[in-house]
Coordinates of C-alpha atoms in Angstrom, one line a residue:
M27 CA 139.4 56.9 145.3
V28 CA 141.4 54.0 143.9
A29 CA 141.1 50.7 145.7
V30 CA 144.3 49.5 147.3
S31 CA 145.3 46.0 146.1
S32 CA 145.7 43.1 148.5
K33 CA 149.3 42.7 147.2
V34 CA 150.2 46.3 148.4
K35 CA 148.4 45.8 151.7
G36 CA 150.1 42.4 152.2
L37 CA 153.6 43.8 151.6
L38 CA 153.1 46.7 154.0
L39 CA 152.0 44.2 156.7
E40 CA 154.7 41.7 155.9
E41 CA 157.5 44.3 156.1
G42 CA 156.1 45.6 159.4
L43 CA 155.5 49.1 158.1
I44 CA 151.9 49.0 159.5
S45 CA 150.0 46.9 161.9
E46 CA 146.7 45.0 161.2
Q47 CA 145.0 47.2 163.7
A48 CA 146.2 50.4 162.1
W49 CA 145.2 49.3 158.7
A50 CA 141.7 48.2 159.9
E51 CA 141.1 51.6 161.6
A52 CA 142.3 53.5 158.5
A53 CA 140.2 51.3 156.2
R54 CA 137.0 52.1 158.2
G55 CA 137.3 55.7 157.2
E56 CA 136.0 57.3 154.1
G57 CA 139.3 58.2 152.5
D58 CA 142.2 56.3 151.0
P59 CA 143.7 54.2 153.9
I60 CA 147.2 54.8 152.7
E61 CA 146.6 58.6 152.8
T62 CA 145.1 58.3 156.3
L63 CA 148.1 56.3 157.5
L64 CA 150.6 58.8 155.9
G65 CA 148.7 61.7 157.4
N66 CA 148.7 60.4 161.0
G67 CA 152.3 59.4 160.8
E68 CA 151.7 55.6 161.2
L69 CA 153.2 54.9 157.7
H70 CA 156.5 56.4 156.5
E71 CA 156.4 57.5 152.9
A72 CA 160.0 56.8 152.0
A73 CA 160.0 53.3 153.5
M74 CA 156.7 52.4 151.7
M75 CA 158.0 53.7 148.4
E76 CA 161.3 51.7 148.8
V77 CA 159.5 48.4 149.8
L78 CA 156.9 48.5 147.1
G79 CA 159.2 49.7 144.4
R80 CA 161.7 46.9 145.2
A81 CA 159.0 44.2 145.3
A82 CA 157.6 45.3 141.9
G83 CA 161.0 45.8 140.3
I84 CA 160.2 49.3 139.1
P85 CA 161.7 52.6 140.4
P86 CA 159.8 54.8 142.9
V87 CA 159.4 58.5 142.1
D88 CA 158.4 61.7 143.9
L89 CA 155.8 63.2 141.6
R90 CA 156.2 66.6 143.4
R91 CA 159.6 66.9 141.6
V92 CA 158.5 65.6 138.2
I93 CA 158.1 68.0 135.2
F94 CA 155.0 66.7 133.3
D95 CA 154.4 66.8 129.6
E96 CA 151.0 68.4 129.1
A97 CA 150.5 66.9 125.7
T98 CA 151.2 63.4 127.1
I99 CA 148.7 63.9 130.0
E100 CA 146.0 65.0 127.6
A101 CA 146.5 61.9 125.4
V102 CA 144.9 59.6 128.0
A103 CA 141.3 60.1 129.2
P104 CA 141.3 61.7 132.8
E105 CA 138.5 59.4 133.8
L106 CA 140.7 56.4 133.1
C107 CA 143.6 57.9 135.0
R108 CA 141.4 58.5 138.1
E109 CA 139.8 55.1 137.9
K110 CA 143.0 53.1 137.6
G111 CA 145.2 55.4 139.7
F112 CA 148.0 56.4 137.2
I113 CA 149.3 59.5 135.5
P114 CA 151.2 59.8 132.2
I115 CA 154.5 61.6 132.7
A116 CA 156.3 61.7 129.3
K117 CA 156.5 60.1 125.9
N118 CA 159.8 59.5 124.2
G119 CA 159.3 58.0 120.7
N120 CA 157.0 55.0 121.3
V121 CA 157.9 54.7 125.0
L122 CA 155.2 56.0 127.4
T123 CA 156.3 56.6 131.0
I124 CA 153.5 56.4 133.6
A125 CA 153.4 56.7 137.3
V126 CA 151.1 54.0 138.9
S127 CA 149.8 53.7 142.4
D128 CA 149.5 49.9 142.0
P129 CA 152.8 48.5 140.6
F130 CA 151.4 45.0 140.4
D131 CA 148.5 45.8 138.0
V132 CA 149.9 44.1 134.9
L133 CA 146.5 44.2 133.2
L134 CA 146.6 48.0 133.2
F135 CA 150.0 48.0 131.4
D136 CA 148.6 45.6 128.7
D137 CA 145.5 47.8 128.3
L138 CA 147.5 51.0 127.9
K139 CA 149.9 49.3 125.4
R140 CA 146.9 48.4 123.3
M141 CA 145.2 51.8 123.6
T142 CA 148.3 54.0 123.0
H143 CA 150.3 51.7 120.7
C144 CA 153.3 52.4 122.9
H145 CA 155.7 50.4 125.0
V146 CA 154.7 51.3 128.6
R147 CA 157.4 52.0 131.1
P148 CA 156.0 52.2 134.7
V149 CA 157.3 54.0 137.7
F150 CA 155.8 53.8 141.1
S151 CA 154.2 56.4 143.4
H152 CA 151.5 55.9 146.0
G153 CA 147.8 56.6 145.4
P154 CA 147.5 60.0 147.2
M155 CA 150.5 61.4 145.4
V156 CA 149.2 60.2 142.1
M157 CA 145.8 61.7 142.6
A158 CA 147.3 65.0 143.9
A159 CA 149.5 65.2 140.8
L160 CA 146.6 64.4 138.5
N161 CA 144.3 67.0 140.1
G162 CA 147.1 69.6 139.9
Q163 CA 147.7 69.0 136.2
L164 CA 144.0 68.9 135.3
N165 CA 142.9 72.0 137.2
G166 CA 145.8 74.3 136.1
G167 CA 147.8 73.9 139.3
Q168 CA 145.1 75.3 141.7
S169 CA 145.7 72.5 144.1
R170 CA 149.4 73.5 144.3
V171 CA 148.3 77.1 145.2
D172 CA 146.1 75.7 147.9
E173 CA 148.9 73.5 149.2
L174 CA 151.3 76.4 149.4
M175 CA 148.8 78.6 151.1
D176 CA 148.2 75.8 153.7
E177 CA 151.9 75.5 154.3
V178 CA 152.6 79.3 154.5
G179 CA 153.0 79.2 158.2
A180 CA 156.2 77.2 157.7
A181 CA 157.8 80.3 156.1
E182 CA 158.0 82.2 159.4
D183 CA 161.8 81.7 159.5
L184 CA 162.2 84.1 156.6
E185 CA 163.4 87.5 157.7
V186 CA 163.7 90.5 155.3
K187 CA 166.9 92.6 155.8
T188 CA 167.0 96.2 154.5
D189 CA 170.1 98.0 153.3
D190 CA 170.8 99.4 156.7
Q191 CA 171.0 95.8 158.0
E192 CA 168.0 96.1 160.3
A193 CA 166.1 92.9 160.2
E194 CA 162.4 92.9 159.5
D195 CA 160.1 89.8 159.9
I196 CA 157.9 88.8 157.0
E197 CA 154.5 89.1 158.6
F198 CA 151.9 86.4 157.8
G199 CA 149.3 87.1 160.4
G200 CA 149.7 90.9 159.9
A201 CA 148.3 90.9 156.3
E202 CA 144.7 91.8 156.4
G203 CA 141.9 92.4 153.9
E204 CA 142.0 91.6 150.2
D205 CA 145.9 91.7 150.1
A206 CA 146.4 88.9 152.6
P207 CA 146.2 85.9 150.1
A208 CA 148.6 87.6 147.7
V209 CA 151.1 88.4 150.5
K210 CA 151.0 84.9 151.9
L211 CA 151.4 83.4 148.4
A212 CA 154.3 85.7 147.6
N213 CA 156.1 84.7 150.8
A214 CA 155.4 81.0 150.3
I215 CA 156.6 81.1 146.6
I216 CA 159.9 82.6 147.8
L217 CA 160.3 80.0 150.4
Q218 CA 159.5 77.2 147.9
A219 CA 162.1 78.6 145.5
L220 CA 164.7 78.5 148.2
K221 CA 163.8 74.9 149.0
D222 CA 164.0 73.9 145.3
K223 CA 167.3 75.7 144.9
A224 CA 165.8 77.8 142.0
S225 CA 168.0 80.5 140.5
D226 CA 165.0 82.6 139.2
I227 CA 161.3 83.1 139.9
H228 CA 159.1 84.2 137.0
V229 CA 155.6 85.6 137.7
E230 CA 153.8 86.0 134.3
P231 CA 150.3 87.4 133.9
G232 CA 148.1 85.4 131.4
E233 CA 144.6 86.1 130.1
K234 CA 142.9 84.2 133.0
S235 CA 145.7 83.3 135.5
L236 CA 149.1 84.0 136.9
R237 CA 151.8 81.5 135.8
I238 CA 154.5 80.9 138.3
R239 CA 157.7 79.3 137.0
F240 CA 161.0 78.5 138.6
R241 CA 164.4 78.1 136.8
V242 CA 166.0 75.1 138.3
D243 CA 169.3 73.7 137.0
G244 CA 169.0 76.1 134.1
R245 CA 165.6 74.9 132.8
M246 CA 162.3 76.6 133.3
R247 CA 159.4 74.6 134.9
E248 CA 155.9 75.6 135.8
I249 CA 155.1 75.4 139.5
M250 CA 151.5 76.6 139.6
R251 CA 148.9 78.9 138.2
A252 CA 147.2 81.4 140.6
P253 CA 144.0 83.5 140.1
K254 CA 144.6 86.5 138.0
A255 CA 142.8 88.7 140.6
L256 CA 145.8 88.3 142.8
L257 CA 148.2 90.1 140.4
P258 CA 147.9 93.8 141.7
A259 CA 148.4 92.8 145.3
F260 CA 151.0 90.2 144.4
S261 CA 153.1 92.8 142.5
S262 CA 152.7 95.3 145.3
R263 CA 154.0 92.9 147.8
L264 CA 157.1 92.3 145.7
K265 CA 157.6 96.1 145.2
I266 CA 157.3 96.7 149.0
L267 CA 160.0 94.1 149.6
A268 CA 162.3 95.8 147.1
S269 CA 161.4 99.4 148.2
L270 CA 159.9 100.2 144.8
D271 CA 157.0 102.6 143.8
I272 CA 153.8 100.5 144.2
A273 CA 151.8 103.2 142.4
E274 CA 153.9 102.9 139.2
R275 CA 152.4 100.2 137.0
H276 CA 153.4 101.4 133.5
A277 CA 157.2 101.7 133.6
P278 CA 160.0 99.1 134.3
Q279 CA 161.4 99.0 137.8
D280 CA 164.4 97.3 139.3
G281 CA 165.1 96.7 143.0
K282 CA 166.7 94.3 145.5
F283 CA 166.0 92.9 148.9
R284 CA 167.7 90.4 151.3
I285 CA 166.3 87.6 153.3
K286 CA 167.7 85.7 156.1
Y287 CA 166.9 82.0 155.7
Q288 CA 168.1 79.1 157.7
G289 CA 171.0 81.1 159.2
R290 CA 172.3 82.5 156.0
T291 CA 171.6 85.7 154.0
V292 CA 170.2 85.4 150.5
D293 CA 170.1 88.3 148.1
F294 CA 167.2 88.9 145.6
R295 CA 167.1 91.1 142.5
L296 CA 163.6 92.1 141.4
S297 CA 162.8 93.2 137.9
I298 CA 159.3 94.5 137.1
L299 CA 158.3 94.8 133.4
P300 CA 154.9 96.0 132.1
V301 CA 153.5 93.5 129.6
V302 CA 150.1 92.8 128.0
G303 CA 147.9 91.7 130.8
G304 CA 149.7 93.4 133.7
E305 CA 153.2 93.4 135.2
K306 CA 155.7 90.5 134.8
S307 CA 158.1 90.0 137.7
V308 CA 161.4 88.2 137.6
I309 CA 163.3 87.5 140.8
R310 CA 167.0 86.5 140.6
I311 CA 168.1 84.5 143.6
L312 CA 171.7 85.0 144.6
D313 CA 172.4 82.4 147.3
G314 CA 175.9 82.8 148.6
G315 CA 175.5 79.6 150.6
N316 CA 175.6 77.6 147.3
L317 CA 178.7 79.4 146.0
S318 CA 181.9 77.3 145.5
M319 CA 184.9 79.5 146.1
K320 CA 187.7 77.0 145.1
L321 CA 188.7 76.7 141.5
D322 CA 189.9 73.1 141.9
T323 CA 186.4 71.9 143.2
M324 CA 184.3 73.4 140.4
G325 CA 184.7 70.5 138.0
F326 CA 186.8 72.2 135.3
E327 CA 188.9 70.1 132.8
Q328 CA 192.5 69.9 134.0
K329 CA 193.8 71.8 131.0
S330 CA 191.2 74.5 131.5
L331 CA 192.0 74.8 135.2
D332 CA 195.7 75.0 134.3
D333 CA 195.1 77.8 131.8
V334 CA 193.1 79.8 134.3
Q335 CA 195.6 79.3 137.1
T336 CA 198.5 80.4 134.9
A337 CA 196.6 83.6 134.0
I338 CA 195.7 84.6 137.6
D339 CA 199.3 83.8 138.8
S340 CA 200.5 86.5 136.3
P341 CA 201.5 89.9 137.9
Y342 CA 199.5 91.8 135.2
G343 CA 197.3 91.3 132.2
M344 CA 193.7 90.5 131.6
L345 CA 191.5 87.4 132.1
L346 CA 188.1 87.5 130.4
V347 CA 185.2 85.1 131.1
T348 CA 182.4 85.2 128.4
G349 CA 179.0 83.7 128.0
P350 CA 175.3 84.4 128.3
T351 CA 173.5 85.5 131.4
G352 CA 173.3 82.7 134.0
S353 CA 176.3 80.8 132.6
G354 CA 178.3 81.0 135.8
K355 CA 180.7 83.8 134.8
S356 CA 180.5 85.6 138.1
T357 CA 181.0 82.4 140.1
T358 CA 184.2 81.7 138.2
L359 CA 185.5 85.2 138.6
Y360 CA 184.7 85.2 142.4
S361 CA 186.6 81.9 142.6
C362 CA 189.6 83.4 140.8
V363 CA 189.5 86.4 143.2
S364 CA 189.3 84.1 146.2
A365 CA 192.3 82.1 144.9
V366 CA 194.6 85.2 144.6
A367 CA 193.2 87.4 147.5
T368 CA 195.8 87.5 150.3
P369 CA 196.6 90.1 152.9
E370 CA 199.6 91.1 150.7
V371 CA 197.5 92.2 147.8
N372 CA 194.8 94.9 147.3
V373 CA 191.8 93.6 145.5
T374 CA 189.0 95.9 144.4
T375 CA 185.9 95.1 142.4
V376 CA 183.3 97.3 140.5
E377 CA 180.0 95.4 140.0
D378 CA 176.4 96.0 138.9
P379 CA 175.1 94.7 141.2
V380 CA 177.4 93.3 143.9
E381 CA 176.1 89.7 143.7
Y382 CA 178.0 88.1 146.5
R383 CA 179.8 89.9 149.4
M384 CA 183.3 88.8 150.2
D385 CA 185.3 89.5 153.3
G386 CA 188.6 91.3 152.7
I387 CA 187.6 92.5 149.2
N388 CA 186.7 96.2 148.4
Q389 CA 183.5 95.9 146.4
V390 CA 182.1 99.0 144.6
P391 CA 178.5 98.9 143.5
V392 CA 177.7 100.7 140.2
N393 CA 174.9 103.4 140.6
P394 CA 174.4 105.4 137.4
K395 CA 171.7 107.5 139.1
R396 CA 174.4 108.8 141.5
G397 CA 177.0 109.1 138.8
T398 CA 178.9 105.9 139.6
T399 CA 179.4 104.1 136.2
F400 CA 181.8 101.3 135.4
A401 CA 184.2 103.7 133.7
G402 CA 184.0 106.3 136.4
A403 CA 184.4 103.8 139.2
L404 CA 187.3 102.1 137.4
R405 CA 189.1 105.4 137.1
S406 CA 188.7 106.0 140.8
I407 CA 189.8 102.4 141.6
L408 CA 193.1 102.9 139.8
R409 CA 193.9 105.8 142.1
Q410 CA 193.3 103.4 145.1
D411 CA 196.6 101.5 144.5
P412 CA 195.0 98.2 143.5
D413 CA 196.9 95.0 142.6
I414 CA 193.9 93.1 141.3
V415 CA 190.8 94.7 139.7
L416 CA 187.6 92.8 139.0
V417 CA 185.3 94.6 136.5
G418 CA 181.8 93.1 136.6
E419 CA 181.2 93.5 132.9
I420 CA 182.8 95.4 130.0
R421 CA 179.8 97.0 128.3
D422 CA 181.3 99.9 126.3
K423 CA 184.4 101.2 124.6
E424 CA 185.3 103.5 127.5
T425 CA 185.2 100.8 130.1
A426 CA 187.1 98.4 127.8
D427 CA 189.8 101.1 127.1
I428 CA 190.4 101.8 130.8
A429 CA 190.5 98.1 131.7
I430 CA 193.0 97.3 129.0
K431 CA 195.2 100.2 129.9
A432 CA 195.1 99.0 133.5
A433 CA 196.2 95.6 132.4
L434 CA 199.1 97.0 130.5
T435 CA 200.3 99.2 133.5
G436 CA 200.9 96.5 136.1
H437 CA 197.4 95.4 137.2
L438 CA 195.8 92.0 137.0
V439 CA 192.3 92.7 135.6
L440 CA 189.4 90.2 135.6
S441 CA 186.2 90.9 133.8
T442 CA 183.3 89.4 131.7
L443 CA 182.0 90.0 128.3
H444 CA 178.9 88.7 126.4
T445 CA 180.1 86.6 123.4
N446 CA 179.4 83.1 122.2
D447 CA 182.9 81.7 122.4
A448 CA 186.5 82.6 123.3
A449 CA 187.7 83.6 119.8
A450 CA 184.7 85.9 119.2
T451 CA 185.8 87.9 122.3
I452 CA 188.9 89.2 120.5
T453 CA 186.9 90.4 117.4
R454 CA 184.3 91.9 119.7
L455 CA 186.8 94.1 121.5
V456 CA 188.3 95.2 118.2
D457 CA 184.8 96.0 116.9
M458 CA 184.2 98.1 120.0
G459 CA 187.1 100.3 118.8
I460 CA 190.0 99.0 120.8
D461 CA 193.3 98.9 118.9
P462 CA 194.2 95.3 117.9
F463 CA 197.8 95.8 119.3
M464 CA 196.3 96.8 122.7
V465 CA 194.1 93.7 122.7
S466 CA 196.9 91.3 121.8
S467 CA 199.2 92.8 124.4
S468 CA 196.9 92.9 127.3
I469 CA 194.9 89.6 127.2
L470 CA 196.4 86.6 129.0
C471 CA 193.5 84.1 128.6
I472 CA 189.9 84.1 127.4
C473 CA 187.3 81.7 128.9
A474 CA 183.9 80.8 127.4
Q475 CA 181.6 79.2 129.9
R476 CA 178.3 77.3 129.9
L477 CA 176.5 75.3 132.6
G478 CA 175.2 71.8 131.8
R479 CA 172.8 69.8 133.7
R480 CA 174.3 66.9 135.7
L481 CA 172.7 63.4 135.4
C482 CA 171.1 62.1 138.6
S483 CA 173.5 59.5 139.9
N484 CA 170.6 57.6 141.5
C485 CA 168.4 57.0 138.4
K486 CA 170.5 57.6 135.3
Q487 CA 170.2 54.8 132.7
Q488 CA 173.0 53.3 130.6
V489 CA 172.7 53.7 126.8
E490 CA 172.8 50.3 125.2
D491 CA 174.6 50.0 121.8
P492 CA 175.6 53.7 121.4
P493 CA 175.6 54.8 117.8
I494 CA 179.4 55.2 117.1
E495 CA 178.9 56.8 113.6
E496 CA 176.5 59.4 114.9
M497 CA 178.9 60.1 117.8
L498 CA 181.8 60.8 115.4
K499 CA 179.6 63.2 113.5
I500 CA 178.8 65.3 116.5
G501 CA 182.4 65.8 117.6
F502 CA 183.7 62.7 119.4
D503 CA 187.3 61.7 118.6
E504 CA 188.1 58.2 117.4
E505 CA 190.6 58.0 120.2
D506 CA 187.8 58.6 122.7
L507 CA 185.7 55.8 121.3
N508 CA 188.5 53.3 120.9
Q509 CA 188.7 53.1 124.7
P510 CA 186.1 51.4 126.9
F511 CA 183.4 53.9 127.8
E512 CA 179.8 54.0 129.0
L513 CA 177.1 56.5 128.0
Y514 CA 174.1 57.4 130.2
E515 CA 170.8 59.1 129.6
P516 CA 168.3 60.6 132.1
N517 CA 165.3 58.8 133.4
P518 CA 162.5 61.1 132.1
A519 CA 160.4 60.2 135.2
G520 CA 163.2 61.1 137.5
C521 CA 163.3 59.9 141.1
A522 CA 162.8 61.3 144.6
R523 CA 166.2 63.0 144.4
C524 CA 166.0 64.7 141.1
T525 CA 163.9 66.5 138.5
A526 CA 163.4 64.7 135.2
G527 CA 166.6 62.7 135.5
Y528 CA 168.9 65.7 136.3
K529 CA 170.2 67.1 139.5
G530 CA 172.5 70.0 139.8
R531 CA 174.8 71.6 137.1
F532 CA 178.5 71.5 136.2
P533 CA 180.6 74.1 134.3
I534 CA 181.8 73.6 130.7
L535 CA 184.8 75.9 130.2
E536 CA 186.6 76.7 126.9
T537 CA 190.0 78.4 127.5
L538 CA 192.0 80.2 125.0
P539 CA 195.5 81.3 126.3
M540 CA 197.1 83.9 124.1
S541 CA 200.2 82.4 122.5
P542 CA 202.8 84.4 120.5
R543 CA 201.3 83.1 117.2
L544 CA 197.7 84.2 118.3
R545 CA 199.0 87.6 119.3
R546 CA 200.5 88.1 115.9
M547 CA 197.2 87.0 114.2
V548 CA 195.2 89.5 116.3
V549 CA 197.5 92.4 115.2
E550 CA 197.2 91.1 111.6
G551 CA 193.4 91.4 111.8
K552 CA 192.6 87.7 111.3
S553 CA 188.9 86.6 111.6
K554 CA 187.5 84.8 114.6
D555 CA 187.3 81.6 112.7
E556 CA 191.0 81.7 111.8
L557 CA 191.8 82.5 115.4
K558 CA 189.7 79.5 116.6
V559 CA 191.3 77.1 114.1
Q560 CA 194.8 78.2 115.3
A561 CA 193.8 77.8 119.0
I562 CA 192.4 74.3 118.4
E563 CA 195.7 73.4 116.7
E564 CA 197.5 74.6 119.8
G565 CA 195.4 72.3 122.0
M566 CA 192.3 74.4 122.9
L567 CA 189.3 72.3 124.1
T568 CA 186.2 73.8 122.7
L569 CA 182.9 73.9 124.6
R570 CA 181.5 71.0 122.5
R571 CA 184.6 68.9 123.2
V572 CA 184.6 69.6 126.9
G573 CA 180.9 68.7 127.1
L574 CA 181.4 65.4 125.2
K575 CA 184.3 64.4 127.4
N576 CA 181.8 64.7 130.4
T577 CA 179.3 62.4 128.7
L578 CA 182.0 59.7 128.6
R579 CA 182.4 60.1 132.3
G580 CA 178.7 59.7 132.9
I581 CA 178.3 63.2 134.2
T582 CA 175.8 64.4 131.6
S583 CA 174.0 63.2 128.4
I584 CA 174.7 63.8 124.8
P585 CA 171.4 65.7 124.2
E586 CA 172.3 68.0 127.0
V587 CA 175.6 68.8 125.5
L588 CA 174.1 69.4 122.1
R589 CA 171.5 71.7 123.7
I590 CA 174.0 74.1 125.2
T591 CA 176.9 74.0 122.7
L592 CA 177.4 74.7 119.0
D593 CA 179.1 72.4 116.5
D594 CA 182.8 73.2 116.0

């Protein structure tokens, strides 16, 4: 236990956050008095963090939301961390960021500077949180497992819904025997993922433990490690939720389930894959409550928004959105459908799977086992008198051929394709065997999309003396840099509102509307590089350019843009 300094105690008393009597009673106990006061509700954590952080002139952080650098933690002796009540968070160059429980211990900062040969940048967190984070990092996350298991009762508001819409409670008390810990842990992990707004849960068997990771804002982060012995029961629990075969452990399986959480229904897609050491499980979370259905509120560049709006206002033709898995393609297409769906038009979709359910839209799920493929469903849809057709993904020549013919015969077709940028989509369709004339005649606009992490507005830091020459090399225009601008970077320690300096994501959209010149070039068989050059000459904003424009607005950082986009 780290002793609480008189300065900390004095500030808490001076600000009226605690009374002398409450402190005296807490100090008589065996534990940390601050932990005791927080536990019995006599001291409010947020108020304490704000007061001490402001008095010390350093930012407070919630260590429960920080992504730690394991190499940095191991660079300082654990005994010293425990004795002095601090934990290293990250090291950028010669700057070492640490979280301290006593923000007034200047001697500690001097000692660490001398020991590590680094400039020490402190952030503040209270003693119990520092020790909990330190224990969690040093024992492989076991304390986090215990914490979740203790909190599992809070997950009783989760309700599983089967395909026939009959609700079924997730039972915590009903789990008995050796499966009970795994059942409770699985339920608690799902609940925690919903609270953290994760998009995916990864359960990965290692040699000695189970590694649990969440994908939050597009980046993976480890949440905990659980005992390896829980794996069979853990996998079985997930398979039961998704109505899969619990006896099959040597073949891939895919399933789905729905949970009612805080008044809304959340869909989950489960994928089981046999790997060395057991079965890896990945759960995709499709939370319709976080889905924006309005194009003008998604954060697109005005030119990109205008290009998309022009395409969906057309009576027929094809709009394609491309990008990797998890780049927001489906969200963009759903928003397009929402913008054009009125009682006067018939909108039908064919998807695998139906990710979000929309009222007033006819949504057809693909089911190859029952003979419903993209191509087969699309043929049937065209006999249903549609005005607008959404094809979840063009995967093969047959689907592409039918979709393009539909676009040429009076239908507005929306779909996705997996390519790196907009220009590559044209050559991809031609490579699939589609006639170049059909491609040039049917396509209205091609969009390439990525999702970038948004800087936390609460703790982002301004970049002093930005390197102009380097900025020009990576894609900034001189016109951009001749005007007043401010660049920002993330605070690696983050704050109570974010994770490692980022909170949320925003779309980066590259739009390529098909001009007469581009249509001729497609028929002539020009390469994707030639098509891209022509599109840029006509005013296309590439993914890199759109991303860099957002750095000048303070929305994201240059390293984040370089991470998710290629040089033009």
